[in-house]
Short mmCIF file of C-alpha atoms in Angstrom, two decimals:
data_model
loop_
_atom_site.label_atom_id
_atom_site.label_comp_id
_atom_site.label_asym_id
_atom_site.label_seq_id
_atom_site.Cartn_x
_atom_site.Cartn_y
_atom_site.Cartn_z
CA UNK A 1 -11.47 -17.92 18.89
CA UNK A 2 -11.18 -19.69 15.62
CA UNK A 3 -8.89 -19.70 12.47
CA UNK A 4 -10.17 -17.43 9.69
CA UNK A 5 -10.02 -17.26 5.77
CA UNK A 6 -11.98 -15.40 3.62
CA UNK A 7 -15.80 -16.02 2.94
CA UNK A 8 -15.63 -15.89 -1.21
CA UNK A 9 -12.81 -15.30 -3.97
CA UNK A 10 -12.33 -11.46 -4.64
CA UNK A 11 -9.89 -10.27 -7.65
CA UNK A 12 -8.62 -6.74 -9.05
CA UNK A 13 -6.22 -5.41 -11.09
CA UNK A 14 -3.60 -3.03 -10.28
CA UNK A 15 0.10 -1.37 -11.83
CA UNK A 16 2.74 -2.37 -10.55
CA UNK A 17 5.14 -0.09 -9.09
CA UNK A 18 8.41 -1.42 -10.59
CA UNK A 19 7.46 -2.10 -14.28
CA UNK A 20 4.49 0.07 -14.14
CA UNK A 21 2.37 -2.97 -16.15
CA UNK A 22 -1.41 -4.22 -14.97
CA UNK A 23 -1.49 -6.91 -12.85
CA UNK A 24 -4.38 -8.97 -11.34
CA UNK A 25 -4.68 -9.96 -7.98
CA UNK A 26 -6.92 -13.08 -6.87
CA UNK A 27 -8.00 -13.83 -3.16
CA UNK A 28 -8.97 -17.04 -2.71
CA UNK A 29 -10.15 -18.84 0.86
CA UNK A 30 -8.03 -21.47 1.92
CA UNK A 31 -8.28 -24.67 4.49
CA UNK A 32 -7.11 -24.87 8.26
CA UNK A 33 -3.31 -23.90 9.01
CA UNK A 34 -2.59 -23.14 5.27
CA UNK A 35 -0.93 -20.03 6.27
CA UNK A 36 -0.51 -17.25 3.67
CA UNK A 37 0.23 -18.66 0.05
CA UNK A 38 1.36 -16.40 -2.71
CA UNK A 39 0.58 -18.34 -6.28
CA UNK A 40 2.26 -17.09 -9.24
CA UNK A 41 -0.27 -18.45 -11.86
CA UNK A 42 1.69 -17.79 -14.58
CA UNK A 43 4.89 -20.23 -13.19
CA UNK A 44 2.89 -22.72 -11.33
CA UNK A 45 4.76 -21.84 -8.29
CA UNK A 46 3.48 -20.81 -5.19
CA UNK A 47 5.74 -19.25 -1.85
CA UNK A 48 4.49 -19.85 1.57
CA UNK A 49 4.83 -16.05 3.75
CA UNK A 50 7.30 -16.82 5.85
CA UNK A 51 10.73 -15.69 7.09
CA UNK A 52 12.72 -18.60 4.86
CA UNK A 53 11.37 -17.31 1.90
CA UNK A 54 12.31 -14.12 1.94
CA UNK A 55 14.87 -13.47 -0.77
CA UNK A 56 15.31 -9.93 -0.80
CA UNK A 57 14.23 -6.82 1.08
CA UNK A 58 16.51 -3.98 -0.18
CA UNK A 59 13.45 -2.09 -1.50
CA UNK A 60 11.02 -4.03 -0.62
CA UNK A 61 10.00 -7.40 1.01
CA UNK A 62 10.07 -9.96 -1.27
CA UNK A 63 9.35 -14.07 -1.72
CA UNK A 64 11.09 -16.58 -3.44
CA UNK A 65 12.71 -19.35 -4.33
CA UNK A 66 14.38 -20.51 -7.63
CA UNK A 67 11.77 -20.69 -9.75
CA UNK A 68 10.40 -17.16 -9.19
CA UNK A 69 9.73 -14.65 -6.60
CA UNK A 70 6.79 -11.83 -5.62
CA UNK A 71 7.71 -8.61 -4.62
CA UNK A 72 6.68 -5.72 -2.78
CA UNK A 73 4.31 -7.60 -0.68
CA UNK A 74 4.17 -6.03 2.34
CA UNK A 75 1.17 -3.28 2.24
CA UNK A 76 -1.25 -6.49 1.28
CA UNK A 77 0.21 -8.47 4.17
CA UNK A 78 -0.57 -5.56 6.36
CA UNK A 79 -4.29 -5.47 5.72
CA UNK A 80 -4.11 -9.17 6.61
CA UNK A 81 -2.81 -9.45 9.29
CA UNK A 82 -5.07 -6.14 10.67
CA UNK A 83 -8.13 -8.15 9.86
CA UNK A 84 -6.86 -11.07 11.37
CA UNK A 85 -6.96 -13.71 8.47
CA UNK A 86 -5.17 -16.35 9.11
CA UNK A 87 -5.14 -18.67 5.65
CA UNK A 88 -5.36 -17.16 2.49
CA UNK A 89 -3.92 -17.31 -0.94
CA UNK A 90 -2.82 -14.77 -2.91
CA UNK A 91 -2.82 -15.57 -6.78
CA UNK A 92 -0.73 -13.03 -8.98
CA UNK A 93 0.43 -13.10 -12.68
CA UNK A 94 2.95 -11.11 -12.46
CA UNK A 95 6.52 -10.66 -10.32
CA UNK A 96 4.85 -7.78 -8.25
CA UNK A 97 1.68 -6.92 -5.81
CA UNK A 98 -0.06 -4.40 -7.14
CA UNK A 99 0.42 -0.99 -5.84
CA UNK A 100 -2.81 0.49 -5.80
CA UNK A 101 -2.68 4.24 -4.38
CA UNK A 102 0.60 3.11 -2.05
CA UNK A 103 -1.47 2.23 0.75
CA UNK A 104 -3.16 -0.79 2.41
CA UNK A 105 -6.87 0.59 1.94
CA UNK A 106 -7.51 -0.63 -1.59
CA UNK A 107 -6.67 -4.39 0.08
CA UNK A 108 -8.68 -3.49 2.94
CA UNK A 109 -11.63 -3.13 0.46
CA UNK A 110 -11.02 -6.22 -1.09
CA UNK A 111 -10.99 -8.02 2.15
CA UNK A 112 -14.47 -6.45 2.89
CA UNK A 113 -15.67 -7.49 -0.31
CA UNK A 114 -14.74 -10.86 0.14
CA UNK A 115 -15.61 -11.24 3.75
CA UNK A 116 -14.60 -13.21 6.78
CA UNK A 117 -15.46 -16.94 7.71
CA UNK A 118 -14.66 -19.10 10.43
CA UNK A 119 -12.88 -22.09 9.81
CA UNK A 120 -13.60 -24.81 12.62
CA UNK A 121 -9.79 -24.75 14.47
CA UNK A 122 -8.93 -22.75 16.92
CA UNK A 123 -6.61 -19.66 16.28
CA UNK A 124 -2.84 -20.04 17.20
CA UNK A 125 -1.09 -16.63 18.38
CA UNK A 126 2.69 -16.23 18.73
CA UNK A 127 3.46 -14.73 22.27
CA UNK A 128 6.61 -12.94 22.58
CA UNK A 129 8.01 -14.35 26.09
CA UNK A 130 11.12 -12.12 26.11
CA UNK A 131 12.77 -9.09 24.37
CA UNK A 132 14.46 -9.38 21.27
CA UNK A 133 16.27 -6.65 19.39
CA UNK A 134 18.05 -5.94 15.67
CA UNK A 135 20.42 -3.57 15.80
CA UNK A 136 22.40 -1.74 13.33
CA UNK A 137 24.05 1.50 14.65
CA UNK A 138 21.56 4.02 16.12
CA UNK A 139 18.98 1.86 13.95
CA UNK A 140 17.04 -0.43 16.01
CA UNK A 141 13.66 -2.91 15.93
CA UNK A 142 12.49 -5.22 18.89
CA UNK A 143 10.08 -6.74 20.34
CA UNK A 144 8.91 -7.54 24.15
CA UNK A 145 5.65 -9.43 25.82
CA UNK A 146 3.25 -7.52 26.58
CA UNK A 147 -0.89 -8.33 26.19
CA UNK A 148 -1.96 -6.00 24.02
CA UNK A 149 -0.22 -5.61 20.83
CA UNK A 150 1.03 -2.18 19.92
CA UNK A 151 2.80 -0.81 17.38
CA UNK A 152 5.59 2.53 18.49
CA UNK A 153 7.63 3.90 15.87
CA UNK A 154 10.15 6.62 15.21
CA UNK A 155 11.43 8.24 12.31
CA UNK A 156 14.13 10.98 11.63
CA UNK A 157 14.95 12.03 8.00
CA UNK A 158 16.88 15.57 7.56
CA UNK A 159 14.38 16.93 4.53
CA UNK A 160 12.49 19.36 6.42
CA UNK A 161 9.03 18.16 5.12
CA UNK A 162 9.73 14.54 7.21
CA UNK A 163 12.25 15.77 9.72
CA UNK A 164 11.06 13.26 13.28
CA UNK A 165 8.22 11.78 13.57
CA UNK A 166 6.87 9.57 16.49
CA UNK A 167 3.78 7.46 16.59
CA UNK A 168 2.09 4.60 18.70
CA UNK A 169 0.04 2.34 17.40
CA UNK A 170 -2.75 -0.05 19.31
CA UNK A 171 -3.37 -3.02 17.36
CA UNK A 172 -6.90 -3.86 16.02
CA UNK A 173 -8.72 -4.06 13.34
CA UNK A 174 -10.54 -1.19 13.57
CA UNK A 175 -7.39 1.28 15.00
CA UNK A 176 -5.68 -0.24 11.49
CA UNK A 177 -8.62 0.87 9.50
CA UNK A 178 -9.13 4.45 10.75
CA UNK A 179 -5.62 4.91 11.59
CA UNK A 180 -2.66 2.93 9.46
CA UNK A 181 -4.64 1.90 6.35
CA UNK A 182 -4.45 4.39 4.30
CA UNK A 183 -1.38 6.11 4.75
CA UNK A 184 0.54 6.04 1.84
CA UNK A 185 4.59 4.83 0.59
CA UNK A 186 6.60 8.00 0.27
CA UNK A 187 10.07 8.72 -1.47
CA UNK A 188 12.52 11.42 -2.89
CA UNK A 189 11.93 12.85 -6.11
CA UNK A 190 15.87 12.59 -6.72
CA UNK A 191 15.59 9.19 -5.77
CA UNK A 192 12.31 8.35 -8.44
CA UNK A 193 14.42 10.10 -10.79
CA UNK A 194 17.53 7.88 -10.45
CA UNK A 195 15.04 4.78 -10.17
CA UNK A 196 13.88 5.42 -13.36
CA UNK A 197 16.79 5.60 -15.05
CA UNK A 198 17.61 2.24 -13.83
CA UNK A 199 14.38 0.85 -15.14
CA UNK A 200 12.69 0.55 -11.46
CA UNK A 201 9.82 2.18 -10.35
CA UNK A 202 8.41 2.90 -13.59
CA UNK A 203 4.59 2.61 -11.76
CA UNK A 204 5.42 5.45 -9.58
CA UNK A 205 3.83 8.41 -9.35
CA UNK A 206 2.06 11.05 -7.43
CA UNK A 207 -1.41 8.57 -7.79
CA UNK A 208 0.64 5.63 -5.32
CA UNK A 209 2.93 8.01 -3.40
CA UNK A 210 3.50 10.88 -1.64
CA UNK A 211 6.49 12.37 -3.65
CA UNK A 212 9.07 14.81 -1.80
CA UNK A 213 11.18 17.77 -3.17
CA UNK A 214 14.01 19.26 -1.12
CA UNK A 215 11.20 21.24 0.61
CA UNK A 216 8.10 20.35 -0.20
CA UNK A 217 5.33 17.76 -1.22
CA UNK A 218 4.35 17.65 -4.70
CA UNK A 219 1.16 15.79 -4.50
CA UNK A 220 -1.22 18.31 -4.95
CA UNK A 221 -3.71 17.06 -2.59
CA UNK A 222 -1.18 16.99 0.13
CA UNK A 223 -1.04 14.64 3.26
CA UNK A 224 -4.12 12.45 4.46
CA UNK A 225 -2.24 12.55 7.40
CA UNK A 226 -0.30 15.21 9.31
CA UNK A 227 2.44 12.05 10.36
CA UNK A 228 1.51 9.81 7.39
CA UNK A 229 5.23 8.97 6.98
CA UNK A 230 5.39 7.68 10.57
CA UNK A 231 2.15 5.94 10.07
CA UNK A 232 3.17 4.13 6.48
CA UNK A 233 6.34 2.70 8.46
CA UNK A 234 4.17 1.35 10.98
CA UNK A 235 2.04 -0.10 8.29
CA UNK A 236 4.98 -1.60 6.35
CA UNK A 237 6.01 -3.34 10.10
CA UNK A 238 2.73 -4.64 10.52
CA UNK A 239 3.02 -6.56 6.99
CA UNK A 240 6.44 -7.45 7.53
CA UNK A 241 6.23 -9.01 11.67
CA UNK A 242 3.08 -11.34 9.70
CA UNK A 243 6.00 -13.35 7.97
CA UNK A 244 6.24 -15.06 11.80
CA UNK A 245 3.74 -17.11 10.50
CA UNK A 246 0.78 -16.18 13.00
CA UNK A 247 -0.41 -13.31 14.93
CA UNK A 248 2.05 -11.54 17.29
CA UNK A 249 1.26 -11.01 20.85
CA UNK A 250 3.76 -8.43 22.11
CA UNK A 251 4.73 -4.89 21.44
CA UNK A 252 7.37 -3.65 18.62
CA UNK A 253 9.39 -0.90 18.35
CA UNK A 254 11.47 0.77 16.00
CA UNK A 255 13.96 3.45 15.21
CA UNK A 256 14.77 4.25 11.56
CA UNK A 257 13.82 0.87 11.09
CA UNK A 258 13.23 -1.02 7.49
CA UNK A 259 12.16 -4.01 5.91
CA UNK A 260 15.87 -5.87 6.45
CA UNK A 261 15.82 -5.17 9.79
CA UNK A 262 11.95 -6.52 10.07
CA UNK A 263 12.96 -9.04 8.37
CA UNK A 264 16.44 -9.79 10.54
CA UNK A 265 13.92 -9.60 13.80
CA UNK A 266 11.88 -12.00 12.60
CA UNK A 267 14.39 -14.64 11.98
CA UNK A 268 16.01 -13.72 15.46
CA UNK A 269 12.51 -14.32 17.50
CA UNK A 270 12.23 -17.60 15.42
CA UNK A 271 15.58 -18.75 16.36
CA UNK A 272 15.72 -19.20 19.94
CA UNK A 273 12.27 -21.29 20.99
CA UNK A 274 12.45 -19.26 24.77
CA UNK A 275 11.79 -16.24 22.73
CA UNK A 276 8.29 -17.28 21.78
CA UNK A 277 4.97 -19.78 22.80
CA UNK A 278 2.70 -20.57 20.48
CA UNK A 279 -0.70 -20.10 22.26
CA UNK A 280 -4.07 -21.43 20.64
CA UNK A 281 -6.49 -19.12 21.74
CA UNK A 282 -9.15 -21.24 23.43
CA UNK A 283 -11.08 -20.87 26.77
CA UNK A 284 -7.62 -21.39 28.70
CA UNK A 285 -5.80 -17.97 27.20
CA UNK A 286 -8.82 -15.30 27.07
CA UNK A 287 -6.49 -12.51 27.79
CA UNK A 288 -4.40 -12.94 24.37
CA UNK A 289 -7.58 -12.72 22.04
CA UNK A 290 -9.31 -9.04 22.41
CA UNK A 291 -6.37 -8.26 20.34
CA UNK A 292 -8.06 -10.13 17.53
CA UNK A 293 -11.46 -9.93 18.38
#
């Protein structure tokens, strides 16, 4: 198998979930082993996706160094890393990714706008050789080897409407499509409220998340999803394990998990070199790439 980038530039514009203002978004193909590159046209600056650069992940994962940052990048990193790109840049005039409708199937359409292309090197995968797990109380996220990537998470929130949920993803890029794409953030109406009296989340509303009362959803359309809560964690993991800097071979799982703990897991698998191979997927490892096919 080969490296990928996009096949021609794509750009949108979306609002912003934190100071609810229009931003564009630019894909743009990039070269062999450029990796994922965030440009922040409007400082000059760009921030290479990757475990060092995180700065932040209290609400969100975010990218930085001192002369600027991107946040909220996850969802978009998730529909890249289900399609399997491997070098892209991401050009953005503003602080934020856009929200879109608080799902990864907006990007998904951009992708398939823009289209895939071959680039002529051969993909590089990053097999997990042993277990390796964050914990923090009862919370927990790991990883272990395994062949075929999946995805097995568990949440447990006391509102009623969530309560615990349980789901197991497969990875590929059709299982993300029909199955993790579009499922949507979610939060606490109490906690929106107390957001925007801080001057956060001013971009939120019921048209990018699925908004909870004590007992019930008020999004009048209701859930695309019967476990779309479940299903957005897994899709916030899926952009957040892509910070290793290639495609994962192995499975995760989480409990309660989040994007500091995602972010802690990735640091620990990148610490210890017996925790990981970097494998380029060529005639010698076939049974790595019909993740990625």
């Amino acid at each position: 198998m080969k490296q990928t980038t996009i096949a021609k530039k794509v750009e949108g514009i979306g609002i912003g979930l934190h100071k609810g203002e229009p931003i564009k978004i630019v894909l743009e193909p990039m070269d062999i082993d450029s990796g994922i590159v965030f440009y922040r046209s409007d400082l000059g600056t760009s921030f290479r996706a990757e475990p060092k650069n995180v700065i932040n992940t209290q609400m969100a994962t975010v990218v930085g160094n001192t002369k600027g940052y991107v946040s909220t990048i996850e969802h978009l990193l998730s529909a890249i890393n289900g399609y399997g790109i491997d070098n892209i840049r991401i050009v953005l005039d503003a602080n934020e990714v856009p929200v879109m409708d608080g799902s990864a199937i907006s990007f998904c359409m951009m992708l398939d706008e823009a289209g895939i292309r071959e680039l002529e090197a051969k993909k590089k995968v990053l097999v997990v050789k042993k277990e390796v797990e964050v914990r923090e109380g009862d919370k927990y996220v790991k990883v272990t080897p395994s062949k075929n990537p999946k995805f097995n998470y568990t949440i447990k929130f006391e509102n009623p409407v969530i309560g615990k949920q349980s789901y197991t993803f497969e990875f590929s890029k059709e299982n993300f499509i029909n199955e993790i794409a579009r499922a949507r953030t979610f939060g606490f109406l109490k906690d929106v409220q107390k957001l925007n009296s801080m001057g956060l989340a001013l971009g939120g509303s019921l048209d990018n998340a699925v908004v909870i009362d004590d007992n019930r959803i008020l999004n009048p359309e209701g859930l695309r999803f019967e476990n779309e809560f479940v299903r957005h964690k897994i899709l916030d993991a899926i952009g957040d394990i892509s910070l290793l800097g290639a495609p994962m071979v192995g499975d995760y799982e989480a409990y309660a998990g989040s994007h500091d703990l995602n972010h802690k897991l990735t640091v620990a698998i990148l610490s210890d070199e017996k925790n990981y191979e970097m494998v380029t997927l060529d005639e010698k490892a076939p049974e790595y790439a019909k993740a990625f096919a």
